[in-house]
Tab-separated table of C-alpha atoms in Angstrom:
chain	number	residue	atom	x	y	z
A	25	UNK	CA	125.435	91.343	150.201
A	26	UNK	CA	122.489	89.963	148.243
A	27	UNK	CA	122.373	90.739	144.514
A	28	UNK	CA	119.314	91.595	142.461
A	29	UNK	CA	116.656	89.079	143.320
A	30	UNK	CA	113.960	88.000	140.907
A	31	UNK	CA	111.133	85.679	141.525
A	32	UNK	CA	109.809	83.361	140.453
A	33	UNK	CA	112.592	81.848	138.430
A	34	UNK	CA	110.261	80.146	136.283
A	35	UNK	CA	106.556	80.954	135.525
A	36	UNK	CA	104.017	79.101	133.502
A	37	UNK	CA	100.733	80.637	132.528
A	38	UNK	CA	97.954	79.783	130.115
A	39	UNK	CA	96.948	82.163	127.462
A	40	UNK	CA	94.696	84.860	128.787
A	41	UNK	CA	96.073	84.675	132.404
A	42	UNK	CA	98.006	87.373	134.191
A	43	UNK	CA	101.788	87.116	134.884
A	44	UNK	CA	103.414	89.082	137.773
A	45	UNK	CA	107.199	89.157	137.867
A	46	UNK	CA	108.914	90.556	140.961
A	47	UNK	CA	112.280	92.237	141.275
A	48	UNK	CA	114.129	93.296	144.471
A	49	UNK	CA	117.023	95.590	143.663
A	50	UNK	CA	120.306	95.323	145.394
A	51	UNK	CA	120.492	97.030	148.871
A	52	UNK	CA	120.953	100.800	148.458
A	53	UNK	CA	119.884	100.764	144.782
A	54	UNK	CA	116.859	102.966	143.859
A	55	UNK	CA	116.973	102.568	140.107
A	56	UNK	CA	115.394	99.642	138.348
A	57	UNK	CA	115.374	98.478	134.830
A	58	UNK	CA	113.506	95.823	133.041
A	59	UNK	CA	114.709	93.852	129.934
A	60	UNK	CA	113.176	91.162	127.763
A	61	UNK	CA	115.178	88.432	126.068
A	62	UNK	CA	112.962	86.741	123.469
A	63	UNK	CA	114.079	83.274	122.189
A	64	UNK	CA	117.081	83.599	119.863
A	65	UNK	CA	117.105	87.381	120.259
A	66	UNK	CA	119.161	89.826	122.206
A	67	UNK	CA	118.006	91.679	125.350
A	68	UNK	CA	115.779	94.473	124.699
A	69	UNK	CA	115.111	97.420	127.139
A	70	UNK	CA	111.538	97.765	128.387
A	71	UNK	CA	111.221	100.241	131.260
A	72	UNK	CA	113.299	102.295	133.755
A	73	UNK	CA	111.874	103.155	137.161
A	74	UNK	CA	112.800	104.942	140.347
A	75	UNK	CA	110.893	104.720	143.535
A	76	UNK	CA	107.214	105.505	142.827
A	77	UNK	CA	108.141	106.930	139.284
A	78	UNK	CA	108.272	105.541	135.843
A	79	UNK	CA	111.128	107.486	134.187
A	80	UNK	CA	111.223	105.869	130.718
A	81	UNK	CA	108.825	103.160	129.347
A	82	UNK	CA	109.657	103.508	125.733
A	83	UNK	CA	110.392	99.943	125.362
A	84	UNK	CA	107.166	98.774	126.961
A	85	UNK	CA	104.478	97.269	124.633
A	86	UNK	CA	101.491	99.607	124.505
A	87	UNK	CA	98.950	97.272	125.752
A	88	UNK	CA	98.824	94.598	128.538
A	89	UNK	CA	102.192	95.445	130.129
A	90	UNK	CA	102.681	97.584	133.092
A	91	UNK	CA	105.440	98.203	135.695
A	92	UNK	CA	105.712	99.804	139.091
A	93	UNK	CA	108.214	100.280	141.801
A	94	UNK	CA	106.408	101.244	144.900
A	95	UNK	CA	107.832	103.089	147.934
A	96	UNK	CA	107.959	99.767	149.805
A	97	UNK	CA	108.396	96.453	148.351
A	98	UNK	CA	109.795	95.080	145.060
A	99	UNK	CA	109.402	96.320	141.512
A	100	UNK	CA	106.666	94.465	139.659
A	101	UNK	CA	106.420	93.774	135.981
A	102	UNK	CA	102.730	92.873	135.193
A	103	UNK	CA	101.565	91.243	131.962
A	104	UNK	CA	97.819	90.947	131.492
A	105	UNK	CA	96.087	88.488	129.158
A	106	UNK	CA	99.311	86.804	128.230
A	107	UNK	CA	99.792	85.425	124.744
A	108	UNK	CA	102.288	82.838	123.382
A	109	UNK	CA	104.532	85.678	122.098
A	110	UNK	CA	105.106	86.879	125.639
A	111	UNK	CA	107.247	83.712	126.324
A	112	UNK	CA	110.654	85.055	127.055
A	113	UNK	CA	113.279	85.569	129.828
A	114	UNK	CA	112.613	88.896	131.702
A	115	UNK	CA	115.608	90.402	133.441
A	116	UNK	CA	115.677	93.055	136.093
A	117	UNK	CA	118.716	95.198	136.763
A	118	UNK	CA	119.429	97.828	139.387
A	119	UNK	CA	121.902	100.640	140.028
A	120	UNK	CA	122.461	102.909	143.015
A	121	UNK	CA	122.156	106.189	140.869
A	122	UNK	CA	121.485	106.844	137.241
A	123	UNK	CA	123.762	104.530	135.138
A	124	UNK	CA	123.969	107.200	132.459
A	125	UNK	CA	127.107	109.434	132.563
A	126	UNK	CA	128.702	107.689	135.424
A	127	UNK	CA	130.640	104.709	136.345
A	128	UNK	CA	127.741	102.773	137.933
A	129	UNK	CA	127.001	99.544	136.032
A	130	UNK	CA	123.593	97.988	136.010
A	131	UNK	CA	123.578	94.768	138.143
A	132	UNK	CA	121.305	91.987	136.742
A	133	UNK	CA	119.270	89.396	138.374
A	134	UNK	CA	119.094	85.838	137.123
A	135	UNK	CA	115.701	86.524	135.271
A	136	UNK	CA	112.260	84.994	135.197
A	137	UNK	CA	111.577	82.463	132.449
A	138	UNK	CA	107.971	83.002	131.415
A	139	UNK	CA	106.400	80.194	129.422
A	140	UNK	CA	102.869	80.504	128.005
A	141	UNK	CA	100.920	77.365	127.187
B	52	UNK	CA	118.703	104.657	116.722
B	53	UNK	CA	121.607	102.852	118.236
B	54	UNK	CA	122.528	99.509	116.827
B	55	UNK	CA	125.074	97.138	118.518
B	56	UNK	CA	126.657	94.321	116.491
B	57	UNK	CA	128.925	91.613	117.841
B	58	UNK	CA	131.291	89.524	115.802
B	59	UNK	CA	131.728	86.556	115.663
B	60	UNK	CA	128.337	85.209	116.723
B	61	UNK	CA	130.089	81.996	117.907
B	62	UNK	CA	133.655	81.061	118.648
B	63	UNK	CA	135.391	77.824	119.516
B	64	UNK	CA	138.966	77.730	120.579
B	65	UNK	CA	141.346	75.292	122.431
B	66	UNK	CA	142.228	76.046	125.979
B	67	UNK	CA	145.180	78.459	126.494
B	68	UNK	CA	144.434	80.522	123.433
B	69	UNK	CA	144.248	84.324	123.610
B	70	UNK	CA	141.198	85.615	121.902
B	71	UNK	CA	139.329	88.725	120.875
B	72	UNK	CA	135.703	89.496	120.851
B	73	UNK	CA	134.328	92.422	118.729
B	74	UNK	CA	131.615	94.928	119.297
B	75	UNK	CA	130.637	97.812	117.061
B	76	UNK	CA	127.978	100.506	117.591
B	77	UNK	CA	126.436	103.000	115.126
B	78	UNK	CA	126.028	106.090	117.434
B	79	UNK	CA	129.197	107.140	119.026
B	80	UNK	CA	127.525	109.495	121.538
B	81	UNK	CA	127.707	106.973	124.320
B	82	UNK	CA	128.025	107.442	128.058
B	83	UNK	CA	129.624	104.131	128.770
B	84	UNK	CA	129.973	100.626	127.390
B	85	UNK	CA	129.719	97.409	129.473
B	86	UNK	CA	130.743	93.837	128.679
B	87	UNK	CA	128.694	91.126	130.357
B	88	UNK	CA	128.900	87.240	130.632
B	89	UNK	CA	125.854	85.290	130.510
B	90	UNK	CA	125.793	81.492	131.368
B	91	UNK	CA	122.989	79.222	130.178
B	92	UNK	CA	119.800	79.949	132.107
B	93	UNK	CA	121.433	82.516	134.293
B	94	UNK	CA	121.521	86.240	134.458
B	95	UNK	CA	124.242	88.627	133.333
B	96	UNK	CA	127.440	89.156	135.214
B	97	UNK	CA	129.057	92.593	134.584
B	98	UNK	CA	132.650	92.118	133.564
B	99	UNK	CA	133.908	95.549	132.706
B	100	UNK	CA	132.558	99.045	132.390
B	101	UNK	CA	134.320	101.583	130.275
B	102	UNK	CA	133.276	105.237	130.531
B	103	UNK	CA	133.235	107.262	127.366
B	104	UNK	CA	136.339	109.256	128.454
B	105	UNK	CA	138.341	106.044	129.014
B	106	UNK	CA	140.198	103.936	126.415
B	107	UNK	CA	140.456	100.703	128.284
B	108	UNK	CA	139.780	98.673	131.416
B	109	UNK	CA	141.305	95.600	132.737
B	110	UNK	CA	140.319	92.966	135.156
B	111	UNK	CA	142.467	89.824	135.653
B	112	UNK	CA	142.734	88.128	132.269
B	113	UNK	CA	140.223	90.508	130.682
B	114	UNK	CA	141.007	93.698	128.882
B	115	UNK	CA	138.372	95.758	127.164
B	116	UNK	CA	139.153	98.713	124.839
B	117	UNK	CA	136.988	101.454	123.485
B	118	UNK	CA	137.450	103.562	120.387
B	119	UNK	CA	134.335	105.813	120.501
B	120	UNK	CA	135.119	107.710	117.267
B	121	UNK	CA	135.097	104.555	115.281
B	122	UNK	CA	132.373	102.924	117.291
B	123	UNK	CA	134.264	99.858	118.281
B	124	UNK	CA	135.089	97.924	121.520
B	125	UNK	CA	137.121	94.769	121.853
B	126	UNK	CA	137.199	92.350	124.694
B	127	UNK	CA	140.536	90.463	124.887
B	128	UNK	CA	140.776	87.287	126.936
B	129	UNK	CA	144.096	85.961	127.707
B	130	UNK	CA	144.935	82.334	128.327
B	131	UNK	CA	141.390	81.162	127.832
B	132	UNK	CA	140.080	78.375	130.136
B	133	UNK	CA	136.977	76.036	129.822
B	134	UNK	CA	135.340	78.030	132.601
B	135	UNK	CA	135.301	81.053	130.266
B	136	UNK	CA	132.730	79.273	128.094
B	137	UNK	CA	129.679	81.415	128.118
B	138	UNK	CA	127.915	84.074	125.953
B	139	UNK	CA	129.602	87.438	126.013
B	140	UNK	CA	127.409	90.524	125.667
B	141	UNK	CA	128.338	94.097	124.770
B	142	UNK	CA	125.894	96.833	125.822
B	143	UNK	CA	126.121	100.594	125.280
B	144	UNK	CA	124.435	103.453	127.328
B	145	UNK	CA	123.534	106.299	125.141
B	146	UNK	CA	121.150	108.352	127.312
B	147	UNK	CA	118.046	107.736	129.264
B	148	UNK	CA	119.568	104.884	131.182
B	149	UNK	CA	118.666	102.081	128.728
B	150	UNK	CA	121.331	99.711	127.603
B	151	UNK	CA	121.271	98.642	123.988
B	152	UNK	CA	122.709	95.093	123.644
B	153	UNK	CA	124.526	93.301	120.957
B	154	UNK	CA	123.488	89.826	119.924
B	155	UNK	CA	126.378	88.244	121.855
B	156	UNK	CA	129.237	85.909	121.100
B	157	UNK	CA	128.855	82.248	122.213
B	158	UNK	CA	132.268	81.199	123.325
B	159	UNK	CA	133.294	77.634	123.850
B	160	UNK	CA	136.825	76.862	125.219
B	161	UNK	CA	137.711	73.137	124.654
B	162	UNK	CA	139.901	71.484	127.198
């Protein structure tokens, strides 16, 4: 029973390039969450998605960042025109139903470490 | 706005000691609280989830308690082992499915 799969594990980009981070939730999970962990900082919520819907993107930077979770395939976090400050670990989590109000923990992947040169 | 604080930020103990990690949160209207373990360069492993209606949860040598009214949770680790060395994170779920994390406690258990 595979867990949450994120790829790539490490991604290096030059300033101005685009970064695409992929997340495949656990089997049977239809809720996906993205978090960012900046160096020496805690994890911060970015966005919550269900299949084909963005439910809450209150933690997403207003520009350059977007996320999707299509009907088929993994969830994608896309960062356009990357800058040095985007260097961080990006974690994806999934749950079978909404984690709020229930006893369903969010299960995390191993993250993608993004480095901007 | 929910704020989560973990004390201490770092802890070093000899093997075999029992220890307590603390987590406090400012908004007591939570749905649940989770404790995670994070190893260097790795993701988060969920250890325990306490629903808002519960007072504690146990798993093996781990016991987590929740006092919603005072905004506190503790993670108790019995008979610590070197393999317990990791960063322990506390996270609360208020609403909207986002977890708010504390800064973590870095634990080192020395053989």
